[in-house]
CSV table of C-alpha atoms in Angstrom, one decimal:
chain,number,residue,atom,x,y,z
A,4,MET,CA,-7.9,-13.9,14.5
A,5,THR,CA,-9.5,-15.3,11.3
A,6,ASP,CA,-10.2,-11.5,9.7
A,7,ARG,CA,-6.5,-10.9,10.5
A,8,ARG,CA,-5.3,-14.0,8.9
A,9,GLN,CA,-7.7,-13.5,5.9
A,10,TRP,CA,-6.7,-9.7,5.5
A,11,VAL,CA,-2.8,-10.8,5.5
A,12,GLU,CA,-3.9,-13.6,2.7
A,13,HIS,CA,-5.9,-11.1,0.5
A,14,LEU,CA,-2.6,-8.2,0.9
A,15,TYR,CA,0.0,-11.3,0.4
A,16,ARG,CA,-1.9,-12.3,-3.0
A,17,THR,CA,-2.5,-8.7,-3.8
A,18,HIS,CA,0.7,-7.2,-2.6
A,19,GLY,CA,3.2,-10.2,-2.4
A,20,HIS,CA,4.9,-9.8,-5.3
A,21,ALA,CA,5.7,-6.1,-4.8
A,22,VAL,CA,7.7,-7.1,-1.7
A,23,LEU,CA,9.2,-10.2,-3.6
A,24,ARG,CA,10.3,-7.8,-6.0
A,25,ARG,CA,11.4,-4.9,-3.5
A,26,ALA,CA,13.4,-7.5,-1.3
A,27,ARG,CA,15.1,-9.1,-4.7
A,28,ARG,CA,16.4,-5.8,-5.6
A,29,LEU,CA,17.9,-4.9,-2.3
A,30,LEU,CA,19.3,-8.5,-1.6
A,31,GLY,CA,19.9,-9.1,-5.1
A,32,ASN,CA,19.0,-12.6,-5.4
A,33,LEU,CA,15.6,-14.8,-5.6
A,34,ASP,CA,16.1,-17.1,-2.6
A,35,ASP,CA,16.9,-14.5,-0.2
A,36,ALA,CA,14.0,-12.5,-1.5
A,37,HIS,CA,11.2,-15.2,-0.8
A,38,ASP,CA,12.5,-15.4,2.6
A,39,VAL,CA,12.2,-11.8,3.2
A,40,MET,CA,8.5,-12.1,1.6
A,41,GLN,CA,7.6,-15.0,4.0
A,42,ASP,CA,9.1,-12.8,6.8
A,43,VAL,CA,7.3,-9.7,5.5
A,44,PHE,CA,3.8,-11.1,5.9
A,45,LEU,CA,4.2,-13.6,8.8
A,46,ALA,CA,5.2,-10.0,10.8
A,47,LEU,CA,2.2,-8.5,9.4
A,48,HIS,CA,0.1,-11.2,10.9
A,49,LYS,CA,1.7,-11.2,13.7
A,50,ASN,CA,1.8,-7.3,14.4
A,51,GLY,CA,-0.7,-6.0,12.0
A,52,ASP,CA,-2.2,-4.0,14.4
A,53,LYS,CA,0.8,-1.4,14.6
A,54,PHE,CA,-0.6,-0.7,10.8
A,55,ALA,CA,-2.5,2.4,12.0
A,56,GLY,CA,-3.1,3.6,8.6
A,57,ARG,CA,-0.8,6.7,8.4
A,58,SER,CA,0.4,5.2,5.2
A,59,SER,CA,-1.0,3.3,2.4
A,60,VAL,CA,-0.7,-0.6,2.4
A,61,THR,CA,1.7,-0.4,-0.2
A,62,THR,CA,4.1,2.2,1.1
A,63,TYR,CA,3.7,0.4,4.2
A,64,LEU,CA,4.8,-3.1,2.9
A,65,TYR,CA,7.8,-1.1,0.9
A,66,SER,CA,8.7,0.0,4.6
A,67,MET,CA,8.7,-3.6,5.8
A,68,ALA,CA,10.4,-4.8,3.0
A,69,THR,CA,13.1,-2.7,3.0
A,70,HIS,CA,13.2,-3.2,7.0
A,71,ALA,CA,13.3,-6.7,6.4
A,72,SER,CA,15.9,-6.9,3.7
A,73,LEU,CA,18.4,-4.9,5.7
A,74,ASN,CA,18.2,-6.8,8.2
A,75,ARG,CA,19.2,-9.5,6.5
A,76,ILE,CA,22.1,-8.2,5.3
A,77,ARG,CA,23.3,-6.5,7.9
A,78,ASN,CA,25.3,-9.3,9.9
A,79,GLY,CA,27.0,-10.3,6.4
A,80,GLN,CA,28.6,-7.2,5.9
A,81,THR,CA,26.9,-6.9,2.3
A,82,ARG,CA,26.1,-2.9,2.5
A,83,THR,CA,28.7,-3.1,-0.2
A,84,ARG,CA,27.3,-5.6,-2.0
A,85,LEU,CA,23.8,-3.6,-1.8
A,86,VAL,CA,25.6,-0.3,-2.9
A,87,ALA,CA,27.1,-2.3,-5.5
A,88,ILE,CA,24.0,-4.1,-6.7
A,89,GLU,CA,21.7,-0.7,-6.6
A,90,ALA,CA,24.6,1.5,-8.4
A,91,SER,CA,25.3,-0.6,-11.3
A,92,ALA,CA,21.2,-1.5,-11.9
A,93,ARG,CA,21.1,2.3,-12.0
A,94,THR,CA,23.8,3.4,-13.9
A,95,GLY,CA,24.6,0.4,-16.2
A,96,VAL,CA,28.4,0.6,-14.9
A,97,ALA,CA,30.1,-2.0,-13.3
A,98,PRO,CA,29.7,-2.3,-9.7
A,99,PRO,CA,32.8,-0.3,-7.5
A,100,THR,CA,35.8,-1.9,-6.9
A,101,GLY,CA,38.9,-1.8,-4.9
A,102,ALA,CA,39.3,1.2,-3.1
A,103,MET,CA,35.8,2.7,-3.7
A,104,ARG,CA,34.4,-0.3,-2.7
A,105,THR,CA,36.2,-0.8,0.4
A,106,LEU,CA,35.4,3.1,1.4
A,107,ALA,CA,31.7,2.8,0.8
A,108,HIS,CA,32.3,-0.7,2.9
A,109,GLN,CA,33.5,1.4,5.8
A,110,ILE,CA,30.8,4.2,5.4
A,111,LEU,CA,28.0,1.7,5.5
A,112,GLU,CA,29.4,-0.3,8.1
A,113,ALA,CA,29.4,3.1,10.2
A,114,LEU,CA,25.7,4.0,9.7
A,115,THR,CA,23.6,2.7,12.5
A,116,ASP,CA,20.0,1.0,10.8
A,117,GLU,CA,18.0,4.3,10.5
A,118,GLU,CA,20.6,6.0,8.6
A,119,ALA,CA,21.3,3.2,6.3
A,120,GLU,CA,17.6,2.6,5.7
A,121,LEU,CA,17.7,6.6,4.7
A,122,ALA,CA,20.7,6.3,2.5
A,123,VAL,CA,18.8,3.4,0.9
A,124,TYR,CA,15.8,5.5,-0.1
A,125,LEU,CA,17.5,8.6,-1.3
A,126,TYR,CA,21.1,7.2,-2.8
A,127,CYS,CA,19.8,3.7,-4.0
A,128,ASP,CA,16.0,4.4,-4.7
A,129,GLU,CA,16.3,8.0,-5.3
A,130,LEU,CA,12.8,8.5,-3.9
A,131,THR,CA,11.4,12.3,-3.2
A,132,HIS,CA,11.2,13.6,0.2
A,133,PRO,CA,7.3,13.6,0.3
A,134,GLU,CA,7.7,9.5,-0.6
A,135,ILE,CA,10.5,9.2,1.6
A,136,ALA,CA,8.5,10.9,4.4
A,137,SER,CA,5.3,8.9,3.9
A,138,LEU,CA,7.7,5.4,4.4
A,139,LEU,CA,9.4,7.1,7.4
A,140,GLY,CA,6.2,8.7,9.2
A,141,CYS,CA,7.3,12.2,8.9
A,142,THR,CA,6.9,15.1,7.0
A,143,PRO,CA,9.1,16.1,4.4
A,144,ARG,CA,10.9,19.0,6.0
A,145,GLN,CA,12.3,16.7,8.4
A,146,VAL,CA,13.0,14.0,5.6
A,147,GLY,CA,15.5,17.1,4.4
A,148,GLU,CA,17.0,17.6,7.5
A,149,ARG,CA,17.9,14.2,8.1
A,150,ALA,CA,19.4,14.1,4.6
A,151,ARG,CA,21.5,17.1,5.4
A,152,LYS,CA,22.8,15.4,8.7
A,153,LEU,CA,23.1,12.2,6.9
A,154,GLY,CA,25.2,14.1,4.1
A,155,GLU,CA,27.2,15.5,6.7
A,156,ARG,CA,27.7,12.3,8.9
A,157,ILE,CA,29.0,10.5,5.7
A,158,ASP,CA,31.6,13.1,4.7
A,159,ARG,CA,32.9,13.0,8.1
A,160,ILE,CA,33.1,9.2,8.0
A,161,GLY,CA,34.7,9.5,4.8
A,162,GLU,CA,37.3,11.8,5.8
A,163,ARG,CA,38.3,9.7,8.5
A,164,VAL,CA,38.6,6.3,6.7
A,165,ALA,CA,39.8,8.0,3.8
B,22,MET,CA,7.2,14.5,-15.9
B,23,THR,CA,10.7,13.0,-14.0
B,24,CYS,CA,11.1,9.5,-13.5
B,25,ILE,CA,8.9,7.8,-11.5
B,26,SER,CA,10.4,5.6,-8.5
B,27,GLU,CA,9.7,2.1,-7.8
B,28,LEU,CA,7.6,3.0,-5.1
B,29,ALA,CA,5.5,5.0,-7.2
B,30,ILE,CA,5.1,1.9,-9.6
B,31,ASP,CA,4.0,0.0,-7.2
B,32,ARG,CA,1.3,2.3,-6.2
B,33,LEU,CA,0.4,2.5,-9.5
B,34,LEU,CA,-0.1,-1.3,-9.9
B,35,ALA,CA,-2.0,-1.2,-6.4
B,36,GLY,CA,-4.3,1.3,-7.5
B,37,GLU,CA,-3.3,3.6,-5.2
B,38,LEU,CA,-2.1,6.7,-7.3
B,39,PRO,CA,-4.7,9.5,-8.0
B,40,LEU,CA,-6.3,9.2,-11.4
B,41,LEU,CA,-4.1,11.9,-12.6
B,42,GLU,CA,-0.9,10.8,-11.4
B,43,ALA,CA,-1.5,7.5,-12.8
B,44,THR,CA,-2.5,8.6,-16.0
B,45,ALA,CA,0.9,10.8,-15.9
B,46,ALA,CA,3.2,7.6,-14.9
B,47,ARG,CA,1.7,5.4,-17.4
B,48,GLU,CA,2.2,8.2,-20.1
B,49,HIS,CA,5.9,8.8,-19.0
B,50,SER,CA,6.7,5.2,-18.9
B,51,ALA,CA,5.3,4.5,-22.5
B,52,ARG,CA,7.9,7.3,-23.4
B,53,CYS,CA,11.2,6.3,-21.1
B,54,GLY,CA,13.1,3.5,-21.3
B,55,ARG,CA,14.1,2.9,-18.0
B,56,CYS,CA,10.6,3.7,-16.2
B,57,GLY,CA,9.0,1.4,-18.9
B,58,GLY,CA,11.4,-1.2,-18.0
B,59,LEU,CA,10.5,-0.8,-14.4
B,60,LEU,CA,7.1,-1.2,-15.2
B,61,ASP,CA,7.2,-3.9,-17.2
B,62,ASP,CA,9.4,-6.0,-14.7
B,63,ALA,CA,6.7,-5.3,-12.1
B,64,LEU,CA,4.0,-6.2,-14.2
B,65,THR,CA,5.7,-9.4,-15.0
B,66,MET,CA,6.5,-9.9,-11.5
B,67,GLN,CA,2.7,-9.4,-10.6
B,68,SER,CA,1.5,-11.8,-13.3
B,69,VAL,CA,4.2,-14.5,-12.5
B,70,PHE,CA,3.2,-14.6,-9.1
B,71,ALA,CA,-0.5,-14.3,-9.8
B,72,ALA,CA,-0.5,-17.3,-11.9
B,73,ASP,CA,1.8,-19.1,-9.5
B,74,PRO,CA,1.7,-17.8,-5.9
B,75,PRO,CA,4.3,-19.1,-3.5
B,76,PRO,CA,2.9,-20.9,-0.4
B,77,LEU,CA,2.1,-18.3,2.6
B,78,ARG,CA,3.7,-20.4,5.2
B,79,LEU,CA,1.6,-18.7,8.2
B,80,PRO,CA,1.1,-20.0,11.8
B,81,ALA,CA,-1.6,-22.8,11.6
B,82,LEU,CA,-4.4,-21.9,13.9
B,83,ARG,CA,-4.6,-22.8,17.5
B,84,PRO,CA,-7.1,-25.6,18.0
B,85,ARG,CA,-10.2,-24.1,20.5
B,86,ARG,CA,-10.4,-25.4,23.9
B,87,ARG,CA,-13.2,-27.7,24.3
B,88,TYR,CA,-15.0,-25.1,27.4
B,89,LEU,CA,-14.8,-22.3,24.4
B,90,ALA,CA,-16.5,-24.2,21.9
B,91,TYR,CA,-19.6,-23.4,23.2
B,92,ALA,CA,-19.3,-19.9,23.5
B,93,ALA,CA,-17.7,-20.1,19.9
B,94,GLY,CA,-20.8,-21.3,18.8
B,95,ALA,CA,-23.1,-18.8,20.0
B,96,LEU,CA,-20.5,-15.9,18.8
B,97,ALA,CA,-20.9,-17.7,15.3
B,98,ALA,CA,-24.6,-18.0,15.5
B,99,ALA,CA,-24.7,-14.1,16.5
B,100,ALA,CA,-22.0,-13.3,13.9
B,101,THR,CA,-24.8,-14.6,11.1
B,102,VAL,CA,-26.9,-11.6,12.0
B,103,VAL,CA,-25.8,-8.6,9.8
B,104,LEU,CA,-26.2,-5.6,11.7
B,105,PHE,CA,-26.6,-2.3,9.4
B,106,VAL,CA,-26.5,0.7,11.4
B,107,GLY,CA,-26.9,4.5,10.9
B,108,ARG,CA,-27.6,6.3,8.3
B,109,ARG,CA,-27.2,9.6,7.5
B,110,SER,CA,-27.6,11.5,4.2
B,111,ASP,CA,-25.2,14.7,4.0
B,112,ASP,CA,-22.8,14.8,6.5
B,113,GLY,CA,-19.7,16.1,5.1
B,114,PRO,CA,-17.8,14.3,1.8
B,115,GLY,CA,-18.1,10.9,3.2
B,116,GLY,CA,-21.8,10.5,2.6
B,117,GLU,CA,-23.8,8.6,5.4
B,118,ARG,CA,-21.7,6.8,8.3
B,119,THR,CA,-21.9,5.7,12.4
B,120,LYS,CA,-19.7,7.9,14.2
B,121,GLY,CA,-16.2,6.5,14.6
B,122,GLY,CA,-17.1,3.9,12.0
B,123,PRO,CA,-15.8,3.0,8.8
B,124,ARG,CA,-16.5,5.7,5.8
B,125,VAL,CA,-16.6,5.8,2.1
B,126,SER,CA,-15.5,8.9,0.1
B,127,PHE,CA,-14.8,9.3,-3.3
B,128,PHE,CA,-13.4,11.5,-5.8
B,129,VAL,CA,-14.4,12.6,-9.5
B,130,ALA,CA,-12.0,12.9,-12.4
B,131,HIS,CA,-14.0,15.4,-14.8
B,132,ASP,CA,-12.3,16.4,-18.2
B,133,GLY,CA,-8.4,15.8,-16.6
B,134,HIS,CA,-9.5,17.7,-13.2
B,135,VAL,CA,-9.5,15.2,-10.0
B,136,ARG,CA,-11.7,16.8,-7.1
B,137,HIS,CA,-12.7,15.5,-3.7
B,138,GLY,CA,-16.8,14.6,-4.2
B,139,VAL,CA,-19.4,15.5,-1.9
B,140,THR,CA,-22.7,13.7,-1.5
B,141,GLY,CA,-24.9,15.6,-3.8
B,142,ASP,CA,-22.5,16.0,-6.0
B,143,HIS,CA,-23.4,17.0,-9.8
B,144,VAL,CA,-21.6,15.4,-12.2
B,145,VAL,CA,-21.8,13.9,-15.8
B,146,PRO,CA,-21.8,11.0,-18.0
B,147,GLY,CA,-18.1,10.0,-18.6
B,148,ASP,CA,-17.1,11.2,-15.4
B,149,ARG,CA,-15.1,8.6,-13.4
B,150,ILE,CA,-15.7,8.1,-9.7
B,151,GLU,CA,-12.7,6.6,-7.4
B,152,ILE,CA,-14.0,5.2,-4.4
B,153,ALA,CA,-11.9,5.4,-0.8
B,154,THR,CA,-12.3,3.8,2.5
B,155,THR,CA,-11.5,5.5,5.7
B,156,SER,CA,-12.0,3.0,8.8
B,157,ARG,CA,-9.6,2.2,12.2
B,158,ALA,CA,-9.8,-1.6,11.1
B,159,PRO,CA,-9.6,-4.0,8.0
B,160,GLY,CA,-12.7,-5.8,6.9
B,161,TRP,CA,-14.7,-6.5,3.8
B,162,LEU,CA,-15.7,-4.0,1.5
B,163,THR,CA,-19.0,-4.1,-1.2
B,164,VAL,CA,-20.1,-0.9,-2.9
B,165,VAL,CA,-23.4,-0.9,-5.3
B,166,SER,CA,-25.2,1.8,-6.8
B,167,VAL,CA,-29.1,2.2,-7.8
B,168,ASP,CA,-28.9,4.7,-10.8
B,169,GLY,CA,-31.7,7.2,-11.9
B,170,ALA,CA,-33.2,4.4,-13.2
B,171,GLY,CA,-33.7,2.1,-10.8
B,172,MET,CA,-31.3,0.0,-11.9
B,173,ARG,CA,-28.6,-1.7,-9.4
B,174,SER,CA,-25.1,-1.8,-10.3
B,175,VAL,CA,-22.5,-3.3,-8.3
B,176,TYR,CA,-19.5,-1.0,-8.6
B,177,VAL,CA,-17.2,-2.8,-6.0
B,178,PRO,CA,-17.2,-6.6,-5.8
B,179,THR,CA,-16.8,-8.1,-2.1
B,180,ARG,CA,-13.0,-7.2,-1.6
B,181,ALA,CA,-11.0,-6.7,1.6
B,182,TYR,CA,-9.7,-3.4,2.5
B,183,ALA,CA,-6.8,-2.1,4.9
B,184,ALA,CA,-7.2,0.1,7.7
B,185,GLY,CA,-6.3,3.7,7.2
B,186,THR,CA,-7.2,7.3,5.9
B,187,GLU,CA,-8.7,7.4,2.4
B,188,GLN,CA,-7.8,3.9,1.4
B,189,ILE,CA,-8.4,4.0,-2.7
B,190,VAL,CA,-9.9,0.9,-3.8
B,191,PRO,CA,-7.8,0.3,-6.8
B,192,PHE,CA,-10.1,0.4,-9.6
B,193,ALA,CA,-12.2,3.7,-11.4
B,194,ILE,CA,-16.1,3.7,-12.4
B,195,GLU,CA,-17.0,5.5,-15.5
B,196,LEU,CA,-20.9,7.1,-14.9
B,197,ASP,CA,-23.1,5.9,-18.1
B,198,ALA,CA,-25.6,8.0,-19.6
B,199,THR,CA,-27.9,7.6,-17.3
B,200,LEU,CA,-29.3,11.0,-15.6
B,201,GLY,CA,-30.8,11.4,-12.5
B,202,LEU,CA,-30.0,11.1,-8.7
B,203,GLU,CA,-27.9,8.2,-8.0
B,204,THR,CA,-27.5,6.3,-4.7
B,205,VAL,CA,-23.8,4.8,-4.0
B,206,THR,CA,-23.9,2.5,-1.1
B,207,ALA,CA,-20.6,0.8,0.9
B,208,THR,CA,-21.2,-1.9,3.0
B,209,PHE,CA,-18.4,-2.6,5.7
B,210,CYS,CA,-18.5,-6.2,6.9
B,211,THR,CA,-16.1,-7.6,9.3
B,212,GLN,CA,-16.2,-11.0,7.4
B,213,PRO,CA,-16.1,-11.8,3.3
B,214,ALA,CA,-19.7,-12.9,3.9
B,215,GLY,CA,-21.8,-11.1,6.6
B,216,GLY,CA,-20.4,-10.8,10.2
B,217,GLU,CA,-21.4,-7.6,11.4
B,218,CYS,CA,-21.8,-5.0,9.0
B,219,THR,CA,-22.2,-1.0,8.8
B,220,THR,CA,-22.8,0.9,5.7
B,221,ASP,CA,-22.1,4.1,4.6
B,222,GLN,CA,-23.4,6.3,1.3
B,223,PHE,CA,-23.4,9.0,-1.1
B,224,THR,CA,-25.5,10.7,-3.4
B,225,LEU,CA,-25.1,11.7,-7.1
B,226,HIS,CA,-26.5,13.6,-9.3
B,227,LYS,CA,-25.9,12.9,-12.8
B,228,GLU,CA,-26.6,15.6,-15.4
B,229,ALA,CA,-25.9,16.2,-19.2
B,230,ARG,CA,-23.2,17.5,-20.3
């Protein structure tokens, strides 16, 4: 266990900043991001053997930070806030308000956690399919198929709630 | 090159991007305001974090039970015996290895092209070598080299490595002008100083351009 502790402490020193930055980006504030960073490394300490080496350490931690951040905001009905933050960061325009915000909120609340994670990678992070594949542990082709299904599902939700 | 993702920036800072991709990413960031800003932000966060890292709150180690103390003492004594096992000279790209044990492999960047290296590879001064590890479990890595003149150099000071396939060590080694056969030996240990260790190695034939 000492070895794992040293390993986690080493990863914290070398990769903690990346986890903190990732969480700050998704959560929009540094205080929550610090909590998520602690959660990530605590989970790594507890379940480090789940890291099977299918991806790089950085990719694995990126995925863990995304999961932890989404978990944190899941119950706060703040997915809309997440999208608003991301959209304004990417485009430099004001966050969506009014009807658009309500629509985005209803769509995101209707997504499962897995779908929300994929939506973040696709629409917020604008990752490539190979990058998403490395995060999800699948092939780029499977990412394409999941993205197509997600798009159709968002369309259906949008039609229902519009 | 298209804009780079934040995941790619993280991998760039961690030294996980292959040389050509890393070079392209840096060159693009120098020209692109968006990516340059993201990279600057990441570098700032990295330096601030390194200067004053927030304390990591891991659970305290549990006190060992008394009856285990003797066994622990015996284990600690045994752990000080460094075991070097398995030597092999040319068994594929990784150099020597113990079956199922950690392995070292490498990439060679030559005139802008990167190739997967094989033991006995022919290289020239100025080529850059990237070391990678493949292991089922994390541990501690040290890489030393003995060049054609018999000079010993530490290529990778002792550092932690993660489990996984071809985990890139985040810096490259530029080969100097000393010609001849160079032997690069990676030592994998379970602890930062000693413990159980195995080695793996590869050779390079350094020739004049």
